[in-house]
Short mmCIF file of N, CA, C and O in Angstrom, two decimals:
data_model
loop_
_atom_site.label_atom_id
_atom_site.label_comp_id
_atom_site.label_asym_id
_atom_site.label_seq_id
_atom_site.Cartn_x
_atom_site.Cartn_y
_atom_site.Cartn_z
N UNK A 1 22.79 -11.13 21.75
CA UNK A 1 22.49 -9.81 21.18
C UNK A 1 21.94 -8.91 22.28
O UNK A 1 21.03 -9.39 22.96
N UNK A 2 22.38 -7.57 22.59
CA UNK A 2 21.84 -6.23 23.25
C UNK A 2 20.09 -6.37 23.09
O UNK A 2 19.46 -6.41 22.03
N UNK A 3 19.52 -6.43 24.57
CA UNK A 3 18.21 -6.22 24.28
C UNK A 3 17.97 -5.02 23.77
O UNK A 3 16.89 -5.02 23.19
N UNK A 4 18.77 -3.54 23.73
CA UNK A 4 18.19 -2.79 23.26
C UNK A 4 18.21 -2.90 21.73
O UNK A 4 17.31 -2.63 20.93
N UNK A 5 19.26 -3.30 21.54
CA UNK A 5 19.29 -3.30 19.81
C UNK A 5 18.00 -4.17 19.17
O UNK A 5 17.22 -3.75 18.31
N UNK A 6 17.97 -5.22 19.68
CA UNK A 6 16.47 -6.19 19.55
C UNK A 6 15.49 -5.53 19.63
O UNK A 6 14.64 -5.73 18.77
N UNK A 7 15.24 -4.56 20.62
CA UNK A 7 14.11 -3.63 20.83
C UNK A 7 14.43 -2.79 19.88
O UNK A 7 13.44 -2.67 19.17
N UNK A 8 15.62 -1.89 19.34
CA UNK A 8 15.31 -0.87 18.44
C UNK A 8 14.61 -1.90 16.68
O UNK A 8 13.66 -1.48 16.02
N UNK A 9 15.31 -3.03 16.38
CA UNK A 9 14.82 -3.65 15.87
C UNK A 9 13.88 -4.14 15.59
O UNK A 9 13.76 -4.59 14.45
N UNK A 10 12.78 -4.24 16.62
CA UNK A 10 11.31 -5.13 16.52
C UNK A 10 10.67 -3.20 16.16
O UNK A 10 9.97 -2.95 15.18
N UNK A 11 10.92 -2.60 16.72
CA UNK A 11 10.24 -1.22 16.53
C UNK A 11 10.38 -0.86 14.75
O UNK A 11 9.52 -0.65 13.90
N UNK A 12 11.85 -0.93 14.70
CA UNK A 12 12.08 -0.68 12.88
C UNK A 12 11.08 -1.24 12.34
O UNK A 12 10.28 -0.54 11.71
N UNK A 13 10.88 -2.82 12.48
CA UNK A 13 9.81 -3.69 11.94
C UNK A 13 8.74 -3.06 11.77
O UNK A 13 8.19 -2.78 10.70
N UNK A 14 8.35 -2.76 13.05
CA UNK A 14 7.03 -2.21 12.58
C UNK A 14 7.15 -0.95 11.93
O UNK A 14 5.99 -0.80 11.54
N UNK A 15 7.61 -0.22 11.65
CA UNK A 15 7.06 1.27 11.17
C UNK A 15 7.54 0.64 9.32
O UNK A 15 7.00 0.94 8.26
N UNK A 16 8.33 0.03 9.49
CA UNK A 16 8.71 -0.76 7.62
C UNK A 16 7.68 -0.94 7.57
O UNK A 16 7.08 -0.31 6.70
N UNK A 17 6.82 -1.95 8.49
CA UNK A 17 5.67 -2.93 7.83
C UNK A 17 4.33 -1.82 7.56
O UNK A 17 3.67 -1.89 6.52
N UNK A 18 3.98 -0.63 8.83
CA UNK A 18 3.43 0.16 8.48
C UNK A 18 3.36 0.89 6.84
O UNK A 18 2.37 1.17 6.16
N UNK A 19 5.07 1.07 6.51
CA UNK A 19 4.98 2.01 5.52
C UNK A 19 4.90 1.01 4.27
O UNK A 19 4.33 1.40 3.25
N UNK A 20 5.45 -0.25 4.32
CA UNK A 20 4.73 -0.95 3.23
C UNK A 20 3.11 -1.12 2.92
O UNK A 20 2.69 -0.83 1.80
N UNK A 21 2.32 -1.54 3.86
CA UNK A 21 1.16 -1.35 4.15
C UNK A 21 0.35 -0.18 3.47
O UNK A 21 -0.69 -0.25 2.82
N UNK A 22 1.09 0.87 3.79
CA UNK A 22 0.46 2.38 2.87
C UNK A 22 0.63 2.00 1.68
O UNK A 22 -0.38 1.81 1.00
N UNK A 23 2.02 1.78 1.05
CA UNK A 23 2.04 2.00 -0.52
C UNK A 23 1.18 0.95 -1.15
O UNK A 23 0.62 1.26 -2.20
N UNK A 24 0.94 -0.73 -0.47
CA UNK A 24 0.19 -0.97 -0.89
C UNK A 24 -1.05 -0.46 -1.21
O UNK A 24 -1.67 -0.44 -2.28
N UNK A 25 -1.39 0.07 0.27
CA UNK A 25 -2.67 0.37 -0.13
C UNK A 25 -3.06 1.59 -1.15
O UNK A 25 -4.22 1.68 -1.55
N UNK A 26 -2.21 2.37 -1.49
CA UNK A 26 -2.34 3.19 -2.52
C UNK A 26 -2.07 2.74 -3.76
O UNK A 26 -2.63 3.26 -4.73
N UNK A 27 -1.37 1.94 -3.86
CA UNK A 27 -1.42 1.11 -5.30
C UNK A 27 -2.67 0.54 -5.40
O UNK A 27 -3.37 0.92 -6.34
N UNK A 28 -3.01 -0.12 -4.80
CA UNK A 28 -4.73 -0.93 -4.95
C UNK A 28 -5.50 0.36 -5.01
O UNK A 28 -6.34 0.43 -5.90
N UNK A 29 -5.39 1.18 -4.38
CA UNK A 29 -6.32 2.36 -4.63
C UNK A 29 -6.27 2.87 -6.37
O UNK A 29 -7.24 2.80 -7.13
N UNK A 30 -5.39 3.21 -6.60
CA UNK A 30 -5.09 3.51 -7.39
C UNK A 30 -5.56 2.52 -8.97
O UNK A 30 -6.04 2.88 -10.04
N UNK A 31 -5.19 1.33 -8.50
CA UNK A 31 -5.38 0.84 -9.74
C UNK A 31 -7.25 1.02 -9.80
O UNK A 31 -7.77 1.49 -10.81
N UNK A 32 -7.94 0.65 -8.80
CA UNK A 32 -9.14 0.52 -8.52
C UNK A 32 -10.03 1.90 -9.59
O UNK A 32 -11.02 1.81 -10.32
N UNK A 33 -9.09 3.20 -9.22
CA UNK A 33 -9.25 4.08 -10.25
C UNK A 33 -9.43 3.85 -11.75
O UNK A 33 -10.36 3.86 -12.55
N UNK A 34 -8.24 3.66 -11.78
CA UNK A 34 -7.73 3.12 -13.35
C UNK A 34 -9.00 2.33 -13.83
O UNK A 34 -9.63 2.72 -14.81
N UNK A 35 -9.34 1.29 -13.18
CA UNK A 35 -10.34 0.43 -13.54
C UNK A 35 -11.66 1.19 -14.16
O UNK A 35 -12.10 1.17 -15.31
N UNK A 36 -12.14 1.88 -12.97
CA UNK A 36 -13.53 2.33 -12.84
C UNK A 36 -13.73 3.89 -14.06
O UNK A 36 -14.71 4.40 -14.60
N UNK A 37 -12.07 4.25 -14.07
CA UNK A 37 -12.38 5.43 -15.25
C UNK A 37 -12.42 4.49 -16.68
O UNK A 37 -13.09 4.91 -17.62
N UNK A 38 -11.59 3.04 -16.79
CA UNK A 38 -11.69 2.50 -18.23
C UNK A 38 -12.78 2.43 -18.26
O UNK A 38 -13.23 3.07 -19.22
N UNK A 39 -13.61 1.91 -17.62
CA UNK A 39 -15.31 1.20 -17.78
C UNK A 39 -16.10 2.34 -17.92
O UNK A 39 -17.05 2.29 -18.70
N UNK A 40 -15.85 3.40 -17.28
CA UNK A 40 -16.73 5.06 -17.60
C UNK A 40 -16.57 5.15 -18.98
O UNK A 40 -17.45 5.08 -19.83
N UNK A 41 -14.96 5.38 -19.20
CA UNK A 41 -14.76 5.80 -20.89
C UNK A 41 -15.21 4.65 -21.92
O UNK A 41 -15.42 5.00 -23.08
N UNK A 42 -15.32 3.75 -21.68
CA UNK A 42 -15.88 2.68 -22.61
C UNK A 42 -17.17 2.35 -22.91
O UNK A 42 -17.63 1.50 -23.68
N UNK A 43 -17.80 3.30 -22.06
CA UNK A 43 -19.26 3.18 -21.96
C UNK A 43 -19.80 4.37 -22.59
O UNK A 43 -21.00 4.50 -22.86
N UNK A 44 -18.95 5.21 -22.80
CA UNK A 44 -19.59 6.84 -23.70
C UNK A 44 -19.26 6.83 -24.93
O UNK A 44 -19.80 7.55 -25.77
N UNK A 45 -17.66 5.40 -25.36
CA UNK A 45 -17.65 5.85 -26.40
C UNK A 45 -18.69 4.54 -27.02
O UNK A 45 -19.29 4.53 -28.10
N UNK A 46 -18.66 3.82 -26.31
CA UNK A 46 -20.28 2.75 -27.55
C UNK A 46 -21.75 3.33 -28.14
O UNK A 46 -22.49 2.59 -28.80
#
């Protein structure tokens, strides 16, 4: 295989793994929300 293609390849890798990385982390963010507003609203209406 072309070292450059290998090299454009290991580079793809990373910026995929980068942008998976984000959405995770905005999903966990996110749910973390979700969480902390159920437990607010469950606590005003008792």
């Amino acid at each position: 295989m072309n070292p450059e293609v290998m090299a454009n390849f290991m580079e793809a890798l990373g910026i995929m793994g980068k942008g998976m990385l984000g959405i995770f982390v905005v999903i966990v963010v996110i749910a973390v929300l979700v969480y902390l507003l159920t437990k607010i609203s469950s606590r005003k209406s008792s």
